[in-house]
Amino acid sequence: MSDAPEVKPPVVTPVRVVIALCLFAPFVAMLWVGSYAKTDPTLIGIPFFYWYQMAWVLISTALTATAYKLWQRDQREQRARAASKGGADA
């Protein structure tokens, strides 16, 4: 039996930072109203205020899907690492 402490993977990894940024970006974009509270430029007659928000609906969907896929991959890799070490915890 070894007295060495069990080495666990870091809680904050680069992939998890990217996931957090993907989920945080839409909040910042929508809460910073001063950045889009204007009418110009218009897009096919729609003021900037409206089409900017509608664009973020699509962008948020893509970012959330990306975060979800990255999270799934991170969890798979974590389970694979645990299995290769013979550990049952994930």
PDB file of N, CA, C and O in Angstrom, residues 15-86:
ATOM      1  N   VAL A  15     -10.561  22.964 -21.544  1.00  0.00           N
ATOM      2  CA  VAL A  15     -11.851  22.663 -22.173  1.00  0.00           C
ATOM      3  C   VAL A  15     -12.987  23.242 -21.339  1.00  0.00           C
ATOM      4  O   VAL A  15     -13.950  23.808 -21.872  1.00  0.00           O
ATOM      5  N   ARG A  16     -12.883  23.137 -20.037  1.00  0.00           N
ATOM      6  CA  ARG A  16     -13.941  23.661 -19.163  1.00  0.00           C
ATOM      7  C   ARG A  16     -13.977  25.186 -19.186  1.00  0.00           C
ATOM      8  O   ARG A  16     -15.040  25.791 -19.030  1.00  0.00           O
ATOM      9  N   VAL A  17     -12.831  25.820 -19.394  1.00  0.00           N
ATOM     10  CA  VAL A  17     -12.805  27.278 -19.538  1.00  0.00           C
ATOM     11  C   VAL A  17     -13.532  27.682 -20.820  1.00  0.00           C
ATOM     12  O   VAL A  17     -14.323  28.627 -20.829  1.00  0.00           O
ATOM     13  N   VAL A  18     -13.303  26.949 -21.904  1.00  0.00           N
ATOM     14  CA  VAL A  18     -13.998  27.227 -23.165  1.00  0.00           C
ATOM     15  C   VAL A  18     -15.500  27.014 -22.995  1.00  0.00           C
ATOM     16  O   VAL A  18     -16.306  27.816 -23.482  1.00  0.00           O
ATOM     17  N   ILE A  19     -15.886  25.971 -22.294  1.00  0.00           N
ATOM     18  CA  ILE A  19     -17.314  25.716 -22.026  1.00  0.00           C
ATOM     19  C   ILE A  19     -17.918  26.894 -21.270  1.00  0.00           C
ATOM     20  O   ILE A  19     -18.995  27.386 -21.623  1.00  0.00           O
ATOM     21  N   ALA A  20     -17.234  27.355 -20.250  1.00  0.00           N
ATOM     22  CA  ALA A  20     -17.737  28.482 -19.458  1.00  0.00           C
ATOM     23  C   ALA A  20     -17.867  29.739 -20.312  1.00  0.00           C
ATOM     24  O   ALA A  20     -18.860  30.474 -20.203  1.00  0.00           O
ATOM     25  N   LEU A  21     -16.898  29.987 -21.172  1.00  0.00           N
ATOM     26  CA  LEU A  21     -16.963  31.160 -22.048  1.00  0.00           C
ATOM     27  C   LEU A  21     -18.122  31.057 -23.035  1.00  0.00           C
ATOM     28  O   LEU A  21     -18.800  32.053 -23.306  1.00  0.00           O
ATOM     29  N   CYS A  22     -18.358  29.860 -23.548  1.00  0.00           N
ATOM     30  CA  CYS A  22     -19.481  29.651 -24.470  1.00  0.00           C
ATOM     31  C   CYS A  22     -20.817  29.950 -23.783  1.00  0.00           C
ATOM     32  O   CYS A  22     -21.732  30.492 -24.403  1.00  0.00           O
ATOM     33  N   LEU A  23     -20.928  29.602 -22.520  1.00  0.00           N
ATOM     34  CA  LEU A  23     -22.174  29.826 -21.805  1.00  0.00           C
ATOM     35  C   LEU A  23     -22.287  31.246 -21.254  1.00  0.00           C
ATOM     36  O   LEU A  23     -23.393  31.767 -21.074  1.00  0.00           O
ATOM     37  N   PHE A  24     -21.171  31.896 -21.022  1.00  0.00           N
ATOM     38  CA  PHE A  24     -21.158  33.226 -20.425  1.00  0.00           C
ATOM     39  C   PHE A  24     -21.304  34.339 -21.462  1.00  0.00           C
ATOM     40  O   PHE A  24     -21.892  35.387 -21.173  1.00  0.00           O
ATOM     41  N   ALA A  25     -20.809  34.126 -22.664  1.00  0.00           N
ATOM     42  CA  ALA A  25     -20.809  35.161 -23.708  1.00  0.00           C
ATOM     43  C   ALA A  25     -22.203  35.718 -24.011  1.00  0.00           C
ATOM     44  O   ALA A  25     -22.365  36.941 -24.113  1.00  0.00           O
ATOM     45  N   PRO A  26     -23.238  34.882 -24.176  1.00  0.00           N
ATOM     46  CA  PRO A  26     -24.559  35.455 -24.450  1.00  0.00           C
ATOM     47  C   PRO A  26     -25.090  36.357 -23.331  1.00  0.00           C
ATOM     48  O   PRO A  26     -25.757  37.352 -23.600  1.00  0.00           O
ATOM     49  N   PHE A  27     -24.770  36.015 -22.076  1.00  0.00           N
ATOM     50  CA  PHE A  27     -25.212  36.855 -20.969  1.00  0.00           C
ATOM     51  C   PHE A  27     -24.574  38.233 -21.053  1.00  0.00           C
ATOM     52  O   PHE A  27     -25.245  39.246 -20.890  1.00  0.00           O
ATOM     53  N   VAL A  28     -23.283  38.256 -21.299  1.00  0.00           N
ATOM     54  CA  VAL A  28     -22.583  39.538 -21.402  1.00  0.00           C
ATOM     55  C   VAL A  28     -23.131  40.336 -22.577  1.00  0.00           C
ATOM     56  O   VAL A  28     -23.409  41.537 -22.453  1.00  0.00           O
ATOM     57  N   ALA A  29     -23.327  39.682 -23.704  1.00  0.00           N
ATOM     58  CA  ALA A  29     -23.807  40.371 -24.902  1.00  0.00           C
ATOM     59  C   ALA A  29     -25.195  40.972 -24.696  1.00  0.00           C
ATOM     60  O   ALA A  29     -25.476  42.079 -25.166  1.00  0.00           O
ATOM     61  N   MET A  30     -26.059  40.271 -23.982  1.00  0.00           N
ATOM     62  CA  MET A  30     -27.425  40.766 -23.797  1.00  0.00           C
ATOM     63  C   MET A  30     -27.558  41.736 -22.625  1.00  0.00           C
ATOM     64  O   MET A  30     -28.394  42.630 -22.648  1.00  0.00           O
ATOM     65  N   LEU A  31     -26.732  41.581 -21.607  1.00  0.00           N
ATOM     66  CA  LEU A  31     -26.830  42.476 -20.452  1.00  0.00           C
ATOM     67  C   LEU A  31     -26.148  43.819 -20.677  1.00  0.00           C
ATOM     68  O   LEU A  31     -26.430  44.782 -19.973  1.00  0.00           O
ATOM     69  N   TRP A  32     -25.256  43.890 -21.650  1.00  0.00           N
ATOM     70  CA  TRP A  32     -24.567  45.143 -21.970  1.00  0.00           C
ATOM     71  C   TRP A  32     -25.411  45.893 -23.001  1.00  0.00           C
ATOM     72  O   TRP A  32     -25.066  46.029 -24.158  1.00  0.00           O
ATOM     73  N   VAL A  33     -26.539  46.414 -22.553  1.00  0.00           N
ATOM     74  CA  VAL A  33     -27.530  47.029 -23.433  1.00  0.00           C
ATOM     75  C   VAL A  33     -26.964  48.246 -24.154  1.00  0.00           C
ATOM     76  O   VAL A  33     -27.300  48.497 -25.318  1.00  0.00           O
ATOM     77  N   GLY A  34     -26.106  48.987 -23.519  1.00  0.00           N
ATOM     78  CA  GLY A  34     -25.534  50.175 -24.149  1.00  0.00           C
ATOM     79  C   GLY A  34     -24.808  49.883 -25.457  1.00  0.00           C
ATOM     80  O   GLY A  34     -24.682  50.761 -26.309  1.00  0.00           O
ATOM     81  N   SER A  35     -24.361  48.660 -25.636  1.00  0.00           N
ATOM     82  CA  SER A  35     -23.640  48.325 -26.862  1.00  0.00           C
ATOM     83  C   SER A  35     -24.563  48.145 -28.064  1.00  0.00           C
ATOM     84  O   SER A  35     -24.127  48.239 -29.201  1.00  0.00           O
ATOM     85  N   TYR A  36     -25.852  47.918 -27.825  1.00  0.00           N
ATOM     86  CA  TYR A  36     -26.762  47.697 -28.951  1.00  0.00           C
ATOM     87  C   TYR A  36     -28.040  48.527 -28.877  1.00  0.00           C
ATOM     88  O   TYR A  36     -28.952  48.336 -29.684  1.00  0.00           O
ATOM     89  N   ALA A  37     -28.112  49.487 -27.989  1.00  0.00           N
ATOM     90  CA  ALA A  37     -29.303  50.330 -27.865  1.00  0.00           C
ATOM     91  C   ALA A  37     -29.236  51.471 -28.869  1.00  0.00           C
ATOM     92  O   ALA A  37     -29.062  52.637 -28.531  1.00  0.00           O
ATOM     93  N   LYS A  38     -29.389  51.127 -30.144  1.00  0.00           N
ATOM     94  CA  LYS A  38     -29.364  52.121 -31.223  1.00  0.00           C
ATOM     95  C   LYS A  38     -30.172  51.583 -32.397  1.00  0.00           C
ATOM     96  O   LYS A  38     -30.508  50.393 -32.438  1.00  0.00           O
ATOM     97  N   THR A  39     -30.484  52.435 -33.324  1.00  0.00           N
ATOM     98  CA  THR A  39     -31.295  52.010 -34.467  1.00  0.00           C
ATOM     99  C   THR A  39     -30.461  51.713 -35.703  1.00  0.00           C
ATOM    100  O   THR A  39     -30.878  50.916 -36.543  1.00  0.00           O
ATOM    101  N   ASP A  40     -29.321  52.354 -35.832  1.00  0.00           N
ATOM    102  CA  ASP A  40     -28.484  52.137 -37.020  1.00  0.00           C
ATOM    103  C   ASP A  40     -27.346  51.201 -36.688  1.00  0.00           C
ATOM    104  O   ASP A  40     -26.815  51.243 -35.577  1.00  0.00           O
ATOM    105  N   PRO A  41     -26.921  50.341 -37.534  1.00  0.00           N
ATOM    106  CA  PRO A  41     -27.373  50.127 -38.911  1.00  0.00           C
ATOM    107  C   PRO A  41     -28.629  49.244 -38.958  1.00  0.00           C
ATOM    108  O   PRO A  41     -28.827  48.387 -38.103  1.00  0.00           O
ATOM    109  N   THR A  42     -29.419  49.469 -39.963  1.00  0.00           N
ATOM    110  CA  THR A  42     -30.606  48.635 -40.149  1.00  0.00           C
ATOM    111  C   THR A  42     -30.270  47.491 -41.087  1.00  0.00           C
ATOM    112  O   THR A  42     -29.369  47.581 -41.916  1.00  0.00           O
ATOM    113  N   LEU A  43     -30.986  46.413 -40.936  1.00  0.00           N
ATOM    114  CA  LEU A  43     -30.814  45.237 -41.789  1.00  0.00           C
ATOM    115  C   LEU A  43     -32.183  44.909 -42.372  1.00  0.00           C
ATOM    116  O   LEU A  43     -33.098  44.568 -41.612  1.00  0.00           O
ATOM    117  N   ILE A  44     -32.310  45.055 -43.662  1.00  0.00           N
ATOM    118  CA  ILE A  44     -33.584  44.912 -44.392  1.00  0.00           C
ATOM    119  C   ILE A  44     -34.729  45.641 -43.687  1.00  0.00           C
ATOM    120  O   ILE A  44     -35.831  45.139 -43.548  1.00  0.00           O
ATOM    121  N   GLY A  45     -34.421  46.845 -43.214  1.00  0.00           N
ATOM    122  CA  GLY A  45     -35.422  47.686 -42.579  1.00  0.00           C
ATOM    123  C   GLY A  45     -35.625  47.448 -41.096  1.00  0.00           C
ATOM    124  O   GLY A  45     -36.426  48.128 -40.462  1.00  0.00           O
ATOM    125  N   ILE A  46     -34.920  46.486 -40.512  1.00  0.00           N
ATOM    126  CA  ILE A  46     -35.058  46.171 -39.092  1.00  0.00           C
ATOM    127  C   ILE A  46     -33.970  46.920 -38.320  1.00  0.00           C
ATOM    128  O   ILE A  46     -32.783  46.782 -38.637  1.00  0.00           O
ATOM    129  N   PRO A  47     -34.360  47.708 -37.310  1.00  0.00           N
ATOM    130  CA  PRO A  47     -33.357  48.440 -36.528  1.00  0.00           C
ATOM    131  C   PRO A  47     -32.359  47.493 -35.847  1.00  0.00           C
ATOM    132  O   PRO A  47     -32.692  46.361 -35.492  1.00  0.00           O
ATOM    133  N   PHE A  48     -31.163  48.011 -35.648  1.00  0.00           N
ATOM    134  CA  PHE A  48     -30.072  47.231 -35.045  1.00  0.00           C
ATOM    135  C   PHE A  48     -30.483  46.606 -33.719  1.00  0.00           C
ATOM    136  O   PHE A  48     -30.153  45.457 -33.438  1.00  0.00           O
ATOM    137  N   PHE A  49     -31.205  47.360 -32.893  1.00  0.00           N
ATOM    138  CA  PHE A  49     -31.626  46.876 -31.572  1.00  0.00           C
ATOM    139  C   PHE A  49     -32.311  45.522 -31.661  1.00  0.00           C
ATOM    140  O   PHE A  49     -32.097  44.647 -30.826  1.00  0.00           O
ATOM    141  N   TYR A  50     -33.139  45.332 -32.681  1.00  0.00           N
ATOM    142  CA  TYR A  50     -33.903  44.092 -32.809  1.00  0.00           C
ATOM    143  C   TYR A  50     -33.113  42.976 -33.486  1.00  0.00           C
ATOM    144  O   TYR A  50     -33.107  41.841 -33.021  1.00  0.00           O
ATOM    145  N   TRP A  51     -32.439  43.289 -34.599  1.00  0.00           N
ATOM    146  CA  TRP A  51     -31.752  42.198 -35.287  1.00  0.00           C
ATOM    147  C   TRP A  51     -30.520  41.721 -34.535  1.00  0.00           C
ATOM    148  O   TRP A  51     -30.144  40.549 -34.642  1.00  0.00           O
ATOM    149  N   TYR A  52     -29.930  42.571 -33.727  1.00  0.00           N
ATOM    150  CA  TYR A  52     -28.801  42.155 -32.893  1.00  0.00           C
ATOM    151  C   TYR A  52     -29.255  41.086 -31.894  1.00  0.00           C
ATOM    152  O   TYR A  52     -28.608  40.058 -31.716  1.00  0.00           O
ATOM    153  N   GLN A  53     -30.397  41.348 -31.256  1.00  0.00           N
ATOM    154  CA  GLN A  53     -30.909  40.381 -30.288  1.00  0.00           C
ATOM    155  C   GLN A  53     -31.318  39.076 -30.964  1.00  0.00           C
ATOM    156  O   GLN A  53     -31.093  37.987 -30.418  1.00  0.00           O
ATOM    157  N   MET A  54     -31.922  39.163 -32.124  1.00  0.00           N
ATOM    158  CA  MET A  54     -32.325  37.954 -32.838  1.00  0.00           C
ATOM    159  C   MET A  54     -31.095  37.166 -33.310  1.00  0.00           C
ATOM    160  O   MET A  54     -31.111  35.935 -33.307  1.00  0.00           O
ATOM    161  N   ALA A  55     -30.061  37.870 -33.689  1.00  0.00           N
ATOM    162  CA  ALA A  55     -28.822  37.178 -34.074  1.00  0.00           C
ATOM    163  C   ALA A  55     -28.259  36.416 -32.875  1.00  0.00           C
ATOM    164  O   ALA A  55     -27.756  35.296 -33.020  1.00  0.00           O
ATOM    165  N   TRP A  56     -28.356  37.011 -31.691  1.00  0.00           N
ATOM    166  CA  TRP A  56     -27.843  36.338 -30.503  1.00  0.00           C
ATOM    167  C   TRP A  56     -28.652  35.107 -30.119  1.00  0.00           C
ATOM    168  O   TRP A  56     -28.144  34.219 -29.436  1.00  0.00           O
ATOM    169  N   VAL A  57     -29.896  35.024 -30.547  1.00  0.00           N
ATOM    170  CA  VAL A  57     -30.663  33.796 -30.322  1.00  0.00           C
ATOM    171  C   VAL A  57     -29.978  32.645 -31.055  1.00  0.00           C
ATOM    172  O   VAL A  57     -29.765  31.556 -30.507  1.00  0.00           O
ATOM    173  N   LEU A  58     -29.601  32.885 -32.311  1.00  0.00           N
ATOM    174  CA  LEU A  58     -28.916  31.851 -33.099  1.00  0.00           C
ATOM    175  C   LEU A  58     -27.505  31.586 -32.576  1.00  0.00           C
ATOM    176  O   LEU A  58     -27.081  30.427 -32.463  1.00  0.00           O
ATOM    177  N   ILE A  59     -26.789  32.661 -32.247  1.00  0.00           N
ATOM    178  CA  ILE A  59     -25.424  32.507 -31.727  1.00  0.00           C
ATOM    179  C   ILE A  59     -25.441  31.743 -30.404  1.00  0.00           C
ATOM    180  O   ILE A  59     -24.615  30.851 -30.168  1.00  0.00           O
ATOM    181  N   SER A  60     -26.405  32.067 -29.535  1.00  0.00           N
ATOM    182  CA  SER A  60     -26.512  31.384 -28.241  1.00  0.00           C
ATOM    183  C   SER A  60     -26.807  29.905 -28.418  1.00  0.00           C
ATOM    184  O   SER A  60     -26.276  29.061 -27.677  1.00  0.00           O
ATOM    185  N   THR A  61     -27.643  29.594 -29.390  1.00  0.00           N
ATOM    186  CA  THR A  61     -27.944  28.192 -29.671  1.00  0.00           C
ATOM    187  C   THR A  61     -26.682  27.449 -30.084  1.00  0.00           C
ATOM    188  O   THR A  61     -26.409  26.346 -29.586  1.00  0.00           O
ATOM    189  N   ALA A  62     -25.913  28.047 -30.978  1.00  0.00           N
ATOM    190  CA  ALA A  62     -24.675  27.411 -31.436  1.00  0.00           C
ATOM    191  C   ALA A  62     -23.664  27.273 -30.297  1.00  0.00           C
ATOM    192  O   ALA A  62     -23.017  26.227 -30.154  1.00  0.00           O
ATOM    193  N   LEU A  63     -23.542  28.310 -29.468  1.00  0.00           N
ATOM    194  CA  LEU A  63     -22.593  28.255 -28.354  1.00  0.00           C
ATOM    195  C   LEU A  63     -23.008  27.223 -27.304  1.00  0.00           C
ATOM    196  O   LEU A  63     -22.163  26.522 -26.746  1.00  0.00           O
ATOM    197  N   THR A  64     -24.312  27.131 -27.038  1.00  0.00           N
ATOM    198  CA  THR A  64     -24.793  26.153 -26.069  1.00  0.00           C
ATOM    199  C   THR A  64     -24.577  24.733 -26.586  1.00  0.00           C
ATOM    200  O   THR A  64     -24.164  23.841 -25.829  1.00  0.00           O
ATOM    201  N   ALA A  65     -24.834  24.510 -27.862  1.00  0.00           N
ATOM    202  CA  ALA A  65     -24.604  23.187 -28.454  1.00  0.00           C
ATOM    203  C   ALA A  65     -23.120  22.838 -28.410  1.00  0.00           C
ATOM    204  O   ALA A  65     -22.749  21.693 -28.106  1.00  0.00           O
ATOM    205  N   THR A  66     -22.272  23.815 -28.693  1.00  0.00           N
ATOM    206  CA  THR A  66     -20.822  23.589 -28.632  1.00  0.00           C
ATOM    207  C   THR A  66     -20.399  23.243 -27.204  1.00  0.00           C
ATOM    208  O   THR A  66     -19.624  22.298 -26.999  1.00  0.00           O
ATOM    209  N   ALA A  67     -20.907  23.987 -26.233  1.00  0.00           N
ATOM    210  CA  ALA A  67     -20.572  23.711 -24.829  1.00  0.00           C
ATOM    211  C   ALA A  67     -21.027  22.311 -24.434  1.00  0.00           C
ATOM    212  O   ALA A  67     -20.304  21.583 -23.743  1.00  0.00           O
ATOM    213  N   TYR A  68     -22.201  21.923 -24.888  1.00  0.00           N
ATOM    214  CA  TYR A  68     -22.724  20.592 -24.562  1.00  0.00           C
ATOM    215  C   TYR A  68     -21.843  19.494 -25.151  1.00  0.00           C
ATOM    216  O   TYR A  68     -21.500  18.518 -24.465  1.00  0.00           O
ATOM    217  N   LYS A  69     -21.462  19.652 -26.414  1.00  0.00           N
ATOM    218  CA  LYS A  69     -20.603  18.644 -27.053  1.00  0.00           C
ATOM    219  C   LYS A  69     -19.238  18.576 -26.371  1.00  0.00           C
ATOM    220  O   LYS A  69     -18.684  17.496 -26.170  1.00  0.00           O
ATOM    221  N   LEU A  70     -18.681  19.733 -26.027  1.00  0.00           N
ATOM    222  CA  LEU A  70     -17.390  19.746 -25.330  1.00  0.00           C
ATOM    223  C   LEU A  70     -17.508  19.091 -23.965  1.00  0.00           C
ATOM    224  O   LEU A  70     -16.605  18.372 -23.526  1.00  0.00           O
ATOM    225  N   TRP A  71     -18.615  19.326 -23.265  1.00  0.00           N
ATOM    226  CA  TRP A  71     -18.825  18.717 -21.949  1.00  0.00           C
ATOM    227  C   TRP A  71     -18.930  17.199 -22.079  1.00  0.00           C
ATOM    228  O   TRP A  71     -18.347  16.468 -21.284  1.00  0.00           O
ATOM    229  N   GLN A  72     -19.670  16.739 -23.079  1.00  0.00           N
ATOM    230  CA  GLN A  72     -19.781  15.291 -23.294  1.00  0.00           C
ATOM    231  C   GLN A  72     -18.408  14.682 -23.552  1.00  0.00           C
ATOM    232  O   GLN A  72     -18.071  13.639 -22.990  1.00  0.00           O
ATOM    233  N   ARG A  73     -17.621  15.325 -24.402  1.00  0.00           N
ATOM    234  CA  ARG A  73     -16.282  14.815 -24.712  1.00  0.00           C
ATOM    235  C   ARG A  73     -15.396  14.819 -23.467  1.00  0.00           C
ATOM    236  O   ARG A  73     -14.672  13.850 -23.204  1.00  0.00           O
ATOM    237  N   ASP A  74     -15.485  15.883 -22.668  1.00  0.00           N
ATOM    238  CA  ASP A  74     -14.691  15.970 -21.444  1.00  0.00           C
ATOM    239  C   ASP A  74     -15.064  14.852 -20.473  1.00  0.00           C
ATOM    240  O   ASP A  74     -14.190  14.240 -19.866  1.00  0.00           O
ATOM    241  N   GLN A  75     -16.344  14.568 -20.335  1.00  0.00           N
ATOM    242  CA  GLN A  75     -16.788  13.507 -19.443  1.00  0.00           C
ATOM    243  C   GLN A  75     -16.344  12.132 -19.933  1.00  0.00           C
ATOM    244  O   GLN A  75     -15.942  11.277 -19.142  1.00  0.00           O
ATOM    245  N   ARG A  76     -16.424  11.910 -21.251  1.00  0.00           N
ATOM    246  CA  ARG A  76     -15.946  10.639 -21.821  1.00  0.00           C
ATOM    247  C   ARG A  76     -14.461  10.446 -21.553  1.00  0.00           C
ATOM    248  O   ARG A  76     -14.022   9.364 -21.163  1.00  0.00           O
ATOM    249  N   GLU A  77     -13.678  11.507 -21.759  1.00  0.00           N
ATOM    250  CA  GLU A  77     -12.237  11.420 -21.520  1.00  0.00           C
ATOM    251  C   GLU A  77     -11.945  11.193 -20.040  1.00  0.00           C
ATOM    252  O   GLU A  77     -11.040  10.441 -19.693  1.00  0.00           O
ATOM    253  N   GLN A  78     -12.709  11.826 -19.182  1.00  0.00           N
ATOM    254  CA  GLN A  78     -12.503  11.641 -17.740  1.00  0.00           C
ATOM    255  C   GLN A  78     -12.814  10.202 -17.334  1.00  0.00           C
ATOM    256  O   GLN A  78     -12.088   9.609 -16.544  1.00  0.00           O
ATOM    257  N   ARG A  79     -13.900   9.631 -17.865  1.00  0.00           N
ATOM    258  CA  ARG A  79     -14.225   8.237 -17.558  1.00  0.00           C
ATOM    259  C   ARG A  79     -13.162   7.296 -18.113  1.00  0.00           C
ATOM    260  O   ARG A  79     -12.805   6.306 -17.467  1.00  0.00           O
ATOM    261  N   ALA A  80     -12.630   7.600 -19.299  1.00  0.00           N
ATOM    262  CA  ALA A  80     -11.591   6.761 -19.895  1.00  0.00           C
ATOM    263  C   ALA A  80     -10.324   6.801 -19.053  1.00  0.00           C
ATOM    264  O   ALA A  80      -9.680   5.774 -18.841  1.00  0.00           O
ATOM    265  N   ARG A  81      -9.974   7.982 -18.556  1.00  0.00           N
ATOM    266  CA  ARG A  81      -8.785   8.104 -17.696  1.00  0.00           C
ATOM    267  C   ARG A  81      -8.988   7.315 -16.407  1.00  0.00           C
ATOM    268  O   ARG A  81      -8.090   6.619 -15.936  1.00  0.00           O
ATOM    269  N   ALA A  82     -10.187   7.406 -15.834  1.00  0.00           N
ATOM    270  CA  ALA A  82     -10.462   6.681 -14.603  1.00  0.00           C
ATOM    271  C   ALA A  82     -10.437   5.180 -14.840  1.00  0.00           C
ATOM    272  O   ALA A  82      -9.922   4.423 -14.006  1.00  0.00           O
ATOM    273  N   ALA A  83     -10.955   4.740 -15.974  1.00  0.00           N
ATOM    274  CA  ALA A  83     -10.965   3.311 -16.291  1.00  0.00           C
ATOM    275  C   ALA A  83      -9.548   2.800 -16.539  1.00  0.00           C
ATOM    276  O   ALA A  83      -9.203   1.674 -16.136  1.00  0.00           O
ATOM    277  N   SER A  84      -8.705   3.609 -17.180  1.00  0.00           N
ATOM    278  CA  SER A  84      -7.350   3.167 -17.464  1.00  0.00           C
ATOM    279  C   SER A  84      -6.510   3.077 -16.188  1.00  0.00           C
ATOM    280  O   SER A  84      -5.581   2.286 -16.111  1.00  0.00           O
ATOM    281  N   LYS A  85      -6.881   3.859 -15.179  1.00  0.00           N
ATOM    282  CA  LYS A  85      -6.171   3.796 -13.895  1.00  0.00           C
ATOM    283  C   LYS A  85      -6.762   2.728 -12.996  1.00  0.00           C
ATOM    284  O   LYS A  85      -6.235   2.461 -11.928  1.00  0.00           O
ATOM    285  N   GLY A  86      -7.866   2.160 -13.412  1.00  0.00           N
ATOM    286  CA  GLY A  86      -8.490   1.125 -12.607  1.00  0.00           C
ATOM    287  C   GLY A  86      -9.445   1.681 -11.557  1.00  0.00           C
ATOM    288  O   GLY A  86      -9.921   0.975 -10.710  1.00  0.00           O
TER     289      GLY A  86
END
